[in-house]
Amino acid sequence: MKIAVYPGSFDPATYGHLDVIRRAAVSFDKVIVGVLHNSSKSPLFSVQERVNILEKATRDVPNVEVKPFEGLSVNLPRENHAQVIIRGLRAVTDFEYELQMAQTNRVLAPDVDTVFLTTSLEYAYLSSTILKEVAHFGGDLSKFAPAEITDAVIEKIRLTADKQISYCHIERTVTEIENKECIYYEAAE
């Protein structure tokens, strides 16, 4: 059985990610989508939320499994008896970084190959960052991801906005308040 892993943060997944997942699923018996927990980043969604969202978005692809992981991407294929790491390329600018990572992974795990899939042209511009930016400003997300993803993004952004409370300390001087010096607190859950 040929097993491939597709590691990434997927915060959130886009049509570009789903395009790579679906195309990989045609070429491999099983594709494991590894959702990275990166403690040095502040993602919009928790790892488990991203796993759940991706499971919904790929529920029609029977040979795809979504699971969380931590650490080096090269450990994901080892832990899942996979022979291949899938990486998506949107543009030439992605290639230099991805090539360096593939070569590093090859040194760390000589038995694991990296396969590059170029994203379909219609999604070459698309990234999770762009999707989140458009969402923050209330733009139409329907061209970026399916409803199960965009609905979750909109809800998460709404909840995040509802949690932020602008609060000016009463003790502040009139001058400070006139200068609009406020402290922003996150509401406790």
mmCIF file of C-alpha atoms in Angstrom:
data_model
loop_
_atom_site.group_PDB
_atom_site.id
_atom_site.type_symbol
_atom_site.label_atom_id
_atom_site.label_comp_id
_atom_site.label_asym_id
_atom_site.label_seq_id
_atom_site.Cartn_x
_atom_site.Cartn_y
_atom_site.Cartn_z
ATOM 1 C CA MET A 1 0.000 0.000 0.000
ATOM 2 C CA LYS A 2 1.402 3.385 -1.013
ATOM 3 C CA ILE A 3 0.802 5.908 1.755
ATOM 4 C CA ALA A 4 1.511 9.631 1.481
ATOM 5 C CA VAL A 5 1.380 12.345 4.109
ATOM 6 C CA TYR A 6 0.495 15.970 3.464
ATOM 7 C CA PRO A 7 1.696 18.048 6.425
ATOM 8 C CA GLY A 8 0.722 21.673 6.992
ATOM 9 C CA SER A 9 -0.869 24.137 9.343
ATOM 10 C CA PHE A 10 -4.106 24.480 7.314
ATOM 11 C CA ASP A 11 -5.186 27.555 9.291
ATOM 12 C CA PRO A 12 -7.588 27.454 7.554
ATOM 13 C CA ALA A 13 -7.530 25.098 4.595
ATOM 14 C CA THR A 14 -8.343 26.611 1.204
ATOM 15 C CA TYR A 15 -9.490 25.305 -2.170
ATOM 16 C CA GLY A 16 -5.775 25.135 -3.018
ATOM 17 C CA HIS A 17 -5.099 22.729 -0.136
ATOM 18 C CA LEU A 18 -8.169 20.668 -0.999
ATOM 19 C CA ASP A 19 -7.068 20.528 -4.638
ATOM 20 C CA VAL A 20 -3.712 19.045 -3.582
ATOM 21 C CA ILE A 21 -5.402 16.599 -1.177
ATOM 22 C CA ARG A 22 -7.855 15.346 -3.816
ATOM 23 C CA ARG A 23 -5.177 14.971 -6.484
ATOM 24 C CA ALA A 24 -2.866 13.136 -4.078
ATOM 25 C CA ALA A 25 -5.752 10.823 -3.135
ATOM 26 C CA VAL A 26 -5.961 9.708 -6.772
ATOM 27 C CA SER A 27 -2.260 8.811 -6.870
ATOM 28 C CA PHE A 28 -1.895 7.089 -3.488
ATOM 29 C CA ASP A 29 -3.795 4.351 -1.690
ATOM 30 C CA LYS A 30 -4.003 6.476 1.437
ATOM 31 C CA VAL A 31 -3.304 10.157 2.146
ATOM 32 C CA ILE A 32 -2.808 11.287 5.711
ATOM 33 C CA VAL A 33 -3.283 15.019 6.141
ATOM 34 C CA GLY A 34 -1.141 16.046 9.099
ATOM 35 C CA VAL A 35 -2.329 19.188 10.868
ATOM 36 C CA LEU A 36 0.650 20.801 12.540
ATOM 37 C CA HIS A 37 0.576 22.042 16.108
ATOM 38 C CA ASN A 38 3.138 24.836 16.122
ATOM 39 C CA SER A 39 3.490 26.400 19.561
ATOM 40 C CA SER A 40 5.437 29.355 18.140
ATOM 41 C CA LYS A 41 2.430 30.548 16.108
ATOM 42 C CA SER A 42 -0.925 31.998 17.110
ATOM 43 C CA PRO A 43 -3.373 30.240 14.807
ATOM 44 C CA LEU A 44 -6.964 31.290 14.239
ATOM 45 C CA PHE A 45 -8.139 27.743 14.979
ATOM 46 C CA SER A 46 -6.909 25.181 17.462
ATOM 47 C CA VAL A 47 -5.358 22.014 16.049
ATOM 48 C CA GLN A 48 -8.471 19.994 16.871
ATOM 49 C CA GLU A 49 -10.725 22.579 15.215
ATOM 50 C CA ARG A 50 -8.576 22.441 12.064
ATOM 51 C CA VAL A 51 -8.687 18.633 12.100
ATOM 52 C CA ASN A 52 -12.489 18.677 12.451
ATOM 53 C CA ILE A 53 -12.916 21.249 9.670
ATOM 54 C CA LEU A 54 -10.656 19.295 7.294
ATOM 55 C CA GLU A 55 -12.454 16.046 8.094
ATOM 56 C CA LYS A 56 -15.726 17.676 7.046
ATOM 57 C CA ALA A 57 -14.178 19.171 3.914
ATOM 58 C CA THR A 58 -12.697 15.815 2.823
ATOM 59 C CA ARG A 59 -15.468 13.486 3.970
ATOM 60 C CA ASP A 60 -16.210 12.568 0.349
ATOM 61 C CA VAL A 61 -12.643 11.290 -0.219
ATOM 62 C CA PRO A 62 -12.576 7.834 1.398
ATOM 63 C CA ASN A 63 -8.814 7.308 1.368
ATOM 64 C CA VAL A 64 -8.010 10.540 3.234
ATOM 65 C CA GLU A 65 -7.388 10.594 6.969
ATOM 66 C CA VAL A 66 -6.805 13.797 8.941
ATOM 67 C CA LYS A 67 -4.794 13.802 12.152
ATOM 68 C CA PRO A 68 -2.838 16.247 14.306
ATOM 69 C CA PHE A 69 0.934 16.100 14.707
ATOM 70 C CA GLU A 70 3.793 17.981 16.346
ATOM 71 C CA GLY A 71 7.450 18.282 15.555
ATOM 72 C CA LEU A 72 9.311 17.714 12.326
ATOM 73 C CA SER A 73 7.271 16.967 9.210
ATOM 74 C CA VAL A 74 9.676 14.154 8.373
ATOM 75 C CA ASN A 75 8.506 12.257 11.467
ATOM 76 C CA LEU A 76 4.912 12.146 10.198
ATOM 77 C CA PRO A 77 5.624 9.597 7.428
ATOM 78 C CA ARG A 78 7.683 7.474 9.794
ATOM 79 C CA GLU A 79 4.887 7.358 12.361
ATOM 80 C CA ASN A 80 2.352 6.400 9.674
ATOM 81 C CA HIS A 81 4.411 3.981 7.556
ATOM 82 C CA ALA A 82 4.271 6.403 4.624
ATOM 83 C CA GLN A 83 6.782 6.522 1.817
ATOM 84 C CA VAL A 84 6.030 10.013 0.511
ATOM 85 C CA ILE A 85 5.582 13.577 1.745
ATOM 86 C CA ILE A 86 3.274 15.659 -0.457
ATOM 87 C CA ARG A 87 3.978 19.360 -0.819
ATOM 88 C CA GLY A 88 1.924 21.858 -2.772
ATOM 89 C CA LEU A 89 3.546 24.549 -4.878
ATOM 90 C CA ARG A 90 1.655 27.695 -5.816
ATOM 91 C CA ALA A 91 4.419 29.636 -7.514
ATOM 92 C CA VAL A 92 8.127 29.672 -8.177
ATOM 93 C CA THR A 93 8.583 31.570 -4.906
ATOM 94 C CA ASP A 94 7.444 28.458 -2.980
ATOM 95 C CA PHE A 95 9.920 26.203 -4.762
ATOM 96 C CA GLU A 96 13.192 27.359 -3.187
ATOM 97 C CA TYR A 97 11.930 26.881 0.363
ATOM 98 C CA GLU A 98 10.177 23.597 -0.429
ATOM 99 C CA LEU A 99 13.241 22.218 -2.215
ATOM 100 C CA GLN A 100 15.416 23.032 0.797
ATOM 101 C CA MET A 101 12.924 21.302 3.101
ATOM 102 C CA ALA A 102 12.703 18.262 0.803
ATOM 103 C CA GLN A 103 16.483 17.951 0.748
ATOM 104 C CA THR A 104 16.676 18.277 4.535
ATOM 105 C CA ASN A 105 13.969 15.644 4.940
ATOM 106 C CA ARG A 106 15.872 13.360 2.563
ATOM 107 C CA VAL A 107 18.971 13.646 4.773
ATOM 108 C CA LEU A 108 16.905 12.909 7.895
ATOM 109 C CA ALA A 109 14.874 10.100 6.294
ATOM 110 C CA PRO A 110 16.504 8.675 3.135
ATOM 111 C CA ASP A 111 13.607 6.248 2.685
ATOM 112 C CA VAL A 112 11.014 9.046 2.364
ATOM 113 C CA ASP A 113 10.549 10.953 -0.896
ATOM 114 C CA THR A 114 8.917 14.329 -1.400
ATOM 115 C CA VAL A 115 6.435 14.746 -4.245
ATOM 116 C CA PHE A 116 5.547 18.258 -5.362
ATOM 117 C CA LEU A 117 2.086 18.935 -6.728
ATOM 118 C CA THR A 118 1.533 22.297 -8.323
ATOM 119 C CA THR A 119 -1.724 23.829 -7.267
ATOM 120 C CA SER A 120 -4.280 24.192 -10.035
ATOM 121 C CA LEU A 121 -3.857 27.533 -11.771
ATOM 122 C CA GLU A 122 -7.177 28.840 -10.493
ATOM 123 C CA TYR A 123 -5.857 28.624 -6.901
ATOM 124 C CA ALA A 124 -2.239 29.699 -7.467
ATOM 125 C CA TYR A 125 -2.820 33.092 -5.787
ATOM 126 C CA LEU A 126 -4.609 31.652 -2.778
ATOM 127 C CA SER A 127 -3.281 31.238 0.755
ATOM 128 C CA SER A 128 -4.703 30.873 4.243
ATOM 129 C CA THR A 129 -3.413 34.370 5.002
ATOM 130 C CA ILE A 130 -5.359 35.865 2.088
ATOM 131 C CA LEU A 131 -8.517 34.024 3.132
ATOM 132 C CA LYS A 132 -8.233 35.346 6.719
ATOM 133 C CA GLU A 133 -7.476 38.885 5.544
ATOM 134 C CA VAL A 134 -10.526 38.969 3.271
ATOM 135 C CA ALA A 135 -12.644 37.470 6.063
ATOM 136 C CA HIS A 136 -11.537 40.124 8.567
ATOM 137 C CA PHE A 137 -12.821 42.799 6.220
ATOM 138 C CA GLY A 138 -16.101 41.042 5.473
ATOM 139 C CA GLY A 139 -15.280 40.041 1.891
ATOM 140 C CA ASP A 140 -16.816 37.190 -0.083
ATOM 141 C CA LEU A 141 -14.978 33.956 0.775
ATOM 142 C CA SER A 142 -16.850 31.649 -1.589
ATOM 143 C CA LYS A 143 -13.984 31.603 -4.127
ATOM 144 C CA PHE A 144 -11.433 30.636 -1.451
ATOM 145 C CA ALA A 145 -12.881 27.592 0.343
ATOM 146 C CA PRO A 146 -16.087 25.553 0.679
ATOM 147 C CA ALA A 147 -18.851 26.598 3.070
ATOM 148 C CA GLU A 148 -17.802 24.218 5.878
ATOM 149 C CA ILE A 149 -14.512 26.115 6.051
ATOM 150 C CA THR A 150 -15.682 29.670 5.332
ATOM 151 C CA ASP A 151 -18.582 29.401 7.789
ATOM 152 C CA ALA A 152 -16.134 28.309 10.505
ATOM 153 C CA VAL A 153 -13.784 31.211 9.663
ATOM 154 C CA ILE A 154 -16.590 33.777 9.786
ATOM 155 C CA GLU A 155 -17.883 32.392 13.088
ATOM 156 C CA LYS A 156 -14.399 32.301 14.634
ATOM 157 C CA ILE A 157 -13.668 35.879 13.595
ATOM 158 C CA ARG A 158 -17.044 37.006 14.935
ATOM 159 C CA LEU A 159 -16.415 35.267 18.264
ATOM 160 C CA THR A 160 -12.928 36.713 18.490
ATOM 161 C CA ALA A 161 -14.241 40.217 17.817
ATOM 162 C CA ASP A 162 -16.971 39.756 20.451
ATOM 163 C CA LYS A 163 -14.323 38.805 23.032
ATOM 164 C CA GLN A 164 -12.303 41.961 22.630
ATOM 165 C CA ILE A 165 -13.430 44.656 24.972
ATOM 166 C CA SER A 166 -12.117 48.166 24.702
ATOM 167 C CA TYR A 167 -11.614 49.418 28.202
ATOM 168 C CA CYS A 168 -10.160 52.730 29.328
ATOM 169 C CA HIS A 169 -9.079 52.823 32.946
ATOM 170 C CA ILE A 170 -11.012 55.390 34.964
ATOM 171 C CA GLU A 171 -7.768 56.271 36.740
ATOM 172 C CA ARG A 172 -6.284 57.571 33.509
ATOM 173 C CA THR A 173 -6.011 61.306 33.215
ATOM 174 C CA VAL A 174 -8.285 63.284 30.956
ATOM 175 C CA THR A 175 -5.293 63.950 28.699
ATOM 176 C CA GLU A 176 -4.603 60.234 28.295
ATOM 177 C CA ILE A 177 -8.246 59.576 27.461
ATOM 178 C CA GLU A 178 -8.295 62.467 24.990
ATOM 179 C CA ASN A 179 -5.235 60.884 23.357
ATOM 180 C CA LYS A 180 -7.317 57.687 23.070
ATOM 181 C CA GLU A 181 -4.950 55.654 25.194
ATOM 182 C CA CYS A 182 -6.996 52.571 25.922
ATOM 183 C CA ILE A 183 -6.055 49.109 27.020
ATOM 184 C CA TYR A 184 -7.542 46.155 25.183
ATOM 185 C CA TYR A 185 -8.373 43.064 27.169
ATOM 186 C CA GLU A 186 -9.507 39.662 26.033
ATOM 187 C CA ALA A 187 -12.727 38.647 27.745
ATOM 188 C CA ALA A 188 -12.454 35.494 29.834
ATOM 189 C CA GLU A 189 -14.224 32.493 28.378
#
